[in-house]
């Protein structure tokens, strides 16, 4: 993965917290936190999309058609 340096402004209290938690490597610590948050958001978005699909009658009809065809006994 390509990395890029940036400059940010952060409250002193938060920086002190980061320094206590980072064990000497702020970048790795912040990358880890952001990666965790990104995964959480992607999971939430995926769940929301699946819930929306489950409420969509058109989508459900299409899935039912695929399920019907998938059971046609043809072996690839």
Coordinates of N, CA, C and O in Angstrom, one line a residue:
X1 N 0.8 -1.2 0.0 CA 0.0 0.0 0.0 C 0.9 1.2 0.0 O 1.8 1.3 0.8
X2 N 0.5 2.2 -0.8 CA 1.3 3.4 -0.9 C 1.0 4.3 0.2 O -0.2 4.5 0.6
X3 N 1.9 4.9 0.9 CA 1.7 5.8 2.0 C 2.0 7.2 1.6 O 2.8 7.4 0.7
X4 N 1.3 8.1 2.2 CA 1.5 9.5 1.9 C 1.6 10.3 3.2 O 0.8 10.1 4.1
X5 N 2.5 11.2 3.3 CA 2.6 12.1 4.5 C 1.6 13.2 4.4 O 1.4 13.7 3.3
X6 N 1.0 13.5 5.6 CA 0.1 14.7 5.7 C 0.5 15.4 6.9 O 1.1 14.9 7.8
X7 N -0.1 16.6 7.0 CA 0.1 17.4 8.3 C -1.3 17.6 8.8 O -2.3 17.9 8.0
X8 N -1.5 17.4 10.1 CA -2.8 17.6 10.7 C -2.6 18.4 12.0 O -1.6 18.5 12.5
X9 N -3.7 19.0 12.4 CA -3.7 19.8 13.7 C -4.6 19.0 14.6 O -5.7 18.6 14.3
X10 N -4.1 18.7 15.8 CA -4.8 17.9 16.8 C -4.6 18.6 18.2 O -3.6 19.2 18.5
X11 N -5.7 18.5 19.0 CA -5.6 19.0 20.3 C -4.5 18.4 21.1 O -4.1 17.2 21.0
X12 N -3.9 19.2 22.0 CA -2.7 18.7 22.8 C -3.1 17.5 23.6 O -2.3 16.5 23.8
X13 N -4.3 17.5 24.2 CA -4.7 16.4 25.1 C -4.8 15.1 24.2 O -4.4 14.1 24.7
X14 N -5.4 15.2 23.0 CA -5.5 14.1 22.2 C -4.1 13.6 21.7 O -3.9 12.4 21.7
X15 N -3.2 14.5 21.5 CA -1.8 14.1 21.1 C -1.2 13.4 22.3 O -0.5 12.4 22.0
X16 N -1.4 13.8 23.5 CA -0.8 13.2 24.6 C -1.4 11.7 24.7 O -0.6 10.8 25.0
X17 N -2.6 11.6 24.5 CA -3.3 10.3 24.5 C -2.7 9.4 23.5 O -2.3 8.2 23.7
X18 N -2.6 9.9 22.2 CA -2.0 9.1 21.1 C -0.6 8.7 21.5 O -0.2 7.5 21.3
X19 N 0.2 9.6 22.0 CA 1.6 9.3 22.4 C 1.7 8.2 23.4 O 2.5 7.3 23.4
X20 N 0.7 8.2 24.4 CA 0.7 7.1 25.4 C 0.3 5.8 24.8 O 0.8 4.7 25.2
X21 N -0.6 5.8 23.8 CA -1.1 4.6 23.2 C -0.2 4.0 22.1 O -0.2 2.8 21.8
X22 N 0.5 4.9 21.4 CA 1.2 4.6 20.1 C 2.5 3.8 20.3 O 3.0 3.2 19.3
X23 N 3.0 3.7 21.5 CA 4.2 3.0 21.8 C 5.3 3.4 20.8 O 6.0 2.5 20.2
X24 N 5.5 4.7 20.6 CA 6.5 5.2 19.8 C 6.3 5.3 18.3 O 7.1 5.8 17.6
X25 N 5.1 4.9 17.8 CA 4.9 5.0 16.4 C 3.4 5.5 16.2 O 2.5 4.8 16.0
X26 N 3.4 6.9 16.1 CA 2.1 7.5 15.9 C 1.4 7.1 14.6 O 0.2 6.8 14.6
X27 N 2.2 7.0 13.5 CA 1.6 6.7 12.2 C 0.9 5.3 12.3 O -0.2 5.2 11.8
X28 N 1.6 4.3 12.8 CA 1.0 3.0 12.8 C -0.2 3.0 13.7 O -1.2 2.3 13.3
X29 N -0.2 3.7 14.8 CA -1.3 3.7 15.7 C -2.5 4.4 15.0 O -3.6 3.8 15.0
X30 N -2.3 5.5 14.4 CA -3.4 6.2 13.7 C -3.9 5.4 12.5 O -5.1 5.3 12.3
X31 N -3.0 4.8 11.8 CA -3.4 4.0 10.6 C -4.3 2.8 11.1 O -5.3 2.5 10.5
X32 N -3.9 2.2 12.2 CA -4.7 1.1 12.8 C -6.1 1.6 13.2 O -7.1 0.9 12.9
X33 N -6.2 2.7 13.9 CA -7.5 3.2 14.3 C -8.4 3.5 13.1 O -9.6 3.2 13.1
X34 N -7.8 4.2 12.1 CA -8.6 4.5 10.9 C -9.0 3.3 10.2 O -10.2 3.2 9.7
X35 N -8.1 2.3 10.1 CA -8.5 1.0 9.4 C -9.6 0.3 10.2 O -10.6 -0.2 9.5
X36 N -9.6 0.3 11.5 CA -10.7 -0.3 12.3 C -12.0 0.5 12.0 O -13.1 -0.2 11.8
X37 N -12.0 1.8 12.0 CA -13.2 2.6 11.8 C -13.7 2.4 10.4 O -14.9 2.2 10.2
X38 N -12.8 2.3 9.4 CA -13.2 2.0 8.0 C -13.9 0.7 7.9 O -15.0 0.6 7.3
X39 N -13.3 -0.4 8.5 CA -14.0 -1.7 8.5 C -15.4 -1.7 9.1 O -16.3 -2.3 8.6
X40 N -15.5 -0.9 10.3 CA -16.8 -0.8 11.0 C -17.8 -0.2 10.1 O -18.9 -0.6 9.9
X41 N -17.4 0.9 9.4 CA -18.3 1.7 8.5 C -18.7 0.8 7.3 O -19.9 0.8 6.9
X42 N -17.8 0.1 6.7 CA -18.1 -0.8 5.6 C -19.0 -1.9 6.0 O -20.0 -2.2 5.3
X43 N -18.8 -2.4 7.2 CA -19.7 -3.5 7.7 C -21.1 -2.9 7.9 O -22.1 -3.5 7.5
X44 N -21.2 -1.7 8.5 CA -22.5 -1.1 8.7 C -23.2 -0.8 7.4 O -24.4 -1.0 7.2
X45 N -22.5 -0.3 6.4 CA -23.0 0.0 5.1 C -23.5 -1.3 4.4 O -24.6 -1.3 3.7
X46 N -22.7 -2.4 4.5 CA -23.1 -3.6 3.9 C -24.4 -4.2 4.5 O -25.3 -4.6 3.8
X47 N -24.5 -4.1 5.9 CA -25.7 -4.6 6.5 C -26.9 -3.8 6.1 O -28.0 -4.3 5.8
X48 N -26.7 -2.5 6.0 CA -27.8 -1.6 5.6 C -28.3 -1.9 4.1 O -29.5 -2.0 3.8
X49 N -27.3 -2.2 3.3 CA -27.7 -2.5 1.9 C -28.4 -3.9 1.8 O -29.3 -4.0 1.1
X50 N -27.9 -4.9 2.6 CA -28.6 -6.2 2.6 C -30.0 -6.1 3.2 O -30.9 -6.7 2.7
X51 N -30.2 -5.2 4.2 CA -31.5 -5.0 4.8 C -32.4 -4.3 3.7 O -33.6 -4.7 3.6
X52 N -31.9 -3.4 3.0 CA -32.7 -2.7 2.0 C -33.0 -3.7 0.9 O -34.2 -3.8 0.4
X53 N -32.1 -4.6 0.5 CA -32.4 -5.6 -0.5 C -33.5 -6.6 -0.1 O -34.3 -7.0 -0.8
X54 N -33.4 -6.9 1.2 CA -34.4 -7.9 1.8 C -35.8 -7.3 1.8 O -36.8 -8.0 1.8
X55 N -35.9 -5.9 1.7 CA -37.2 -5.3 1.7 C -37.7 -4.9 0.3 O -38.8 -4.4 0.1
X56 N -36.9 -5.2 -0.7 CA -37.1 -4.8 -2.1 C -37.8 -5.9 -2.8 O -37.2 -6.9 -3.1
X57 N -39.1 -5.8 -3.1 CA -39.8 -6.9 -3.8 C -39.3 -7.3 -5.1 O -39.2 -8.5 -5.5
X58 N -38.8 -6.3 -5.9 CA -38.2 -6.6 -7.2 C -37.0 -7.4 -7.1 O -36.8 -8.4 -7.8
X59 N -36.1 -7.1 -6.1 CA -34.9 -7.8 -5.9 C -35.2 -9.2 -5.4 O -34.6 -10.2 -5.8
X60 N -36.1 -9.3 -4.5 CA -36.5 -10.6 -4.0 C -37.0 -11.5 -5.1 O -36.8 -12.7 -5.1
X61 N -37.8 -11.0 -6.0 CA -38.3 -11.8 -7.1 C -37.2 -12.3 -8.0 O -37.2 -13.4 -8.4
X62 N -36.2 -11.4 -8.2 CA -35.0 -11.8 -9.0 C -34.2 -12.9 -8.3 O -33.8 -13.9 -9.0
X63 N -34.0 -12.8 -7.0 CA -33.3 -13.8 -6.3 C -34.1 -15.1 -6.3 O -33.5 -16.2 -6.5
X64 N -35.4 -15.1 -6.2 CA -36.2 -16.3 -6.3 C -36.1 -16.9 -7.6 O -36.0 -18.2 -7.8
X65 N -36.0 -16.1 -8.7 CA -35.8 -16.7 -10.0 C -34.4 -17.4 -10.2 O -34.3 -18.4 -10.7
X66 N -33.4 -16.7 -9.7 CA -32.1 -17.3 -9.7 C -32.1 -18.6 -8.9 O -31.4 -19.6 -9.3
X67 N -32.7 -18.6 -7.7 CA -32.8 -19.9 -6.9 C -33.5 -21.0 -7.7 O -33.1 -22.1 -7.6
X68 N -34.5 -20.6 -8.4 CA -35.3 -21.6 -9.2 C -34.4 -22.2 -10.3 O -34.3 -23.4 -10.5
X69 N -33.6 -21.3 -11.0 CA -32.8 -21.7 -12.1 C -31.6 -22.5 -11.6 O -31.1 -23.4 -12.2
X70 N -31.1 -22.1 -10.4 CA -29.9 -22.8 -9.9 C -30.2 -24.3 -9.5 O -29.3 -25.1 -9.5
X71 N -31.4 -24.6 -9.3 CA -31.8 -26.0 -9.0 C -32.3 -26.7 -10.2 O -33.0 -27.7 -10.1
X72 N -31.8 -26.4 -11.4 CA -32.3 -27.0 -12.6 C -31.6 -28.4 -12.9 O -32.0 -29.0 -13.9
X73 N -30.7 -28.8 -12.0 CA -30.0 -30.1 -12.2 C -28.9 -30.2 -13.2 O -28.3 -31.2 -13.5
X74 N -28.6 -29.1 -13.8 CA -27.5 -29.0 -14.8 C -26.2 -28.9 -14.0 O -26.0 -28.1 -13.2
X75 N -25.3 -29.9 -14.2 CA -24.0 -29.9 -13.6 C -22.9 -29.3 -14.5 O -22.8 -29.8 -15.6
X76 N -22.2 -28.4 -14.1 CA -21.2 -27.8 -14.9 C -19.9 -28.6 -14.9 O -19.6 -29.3 -14.0

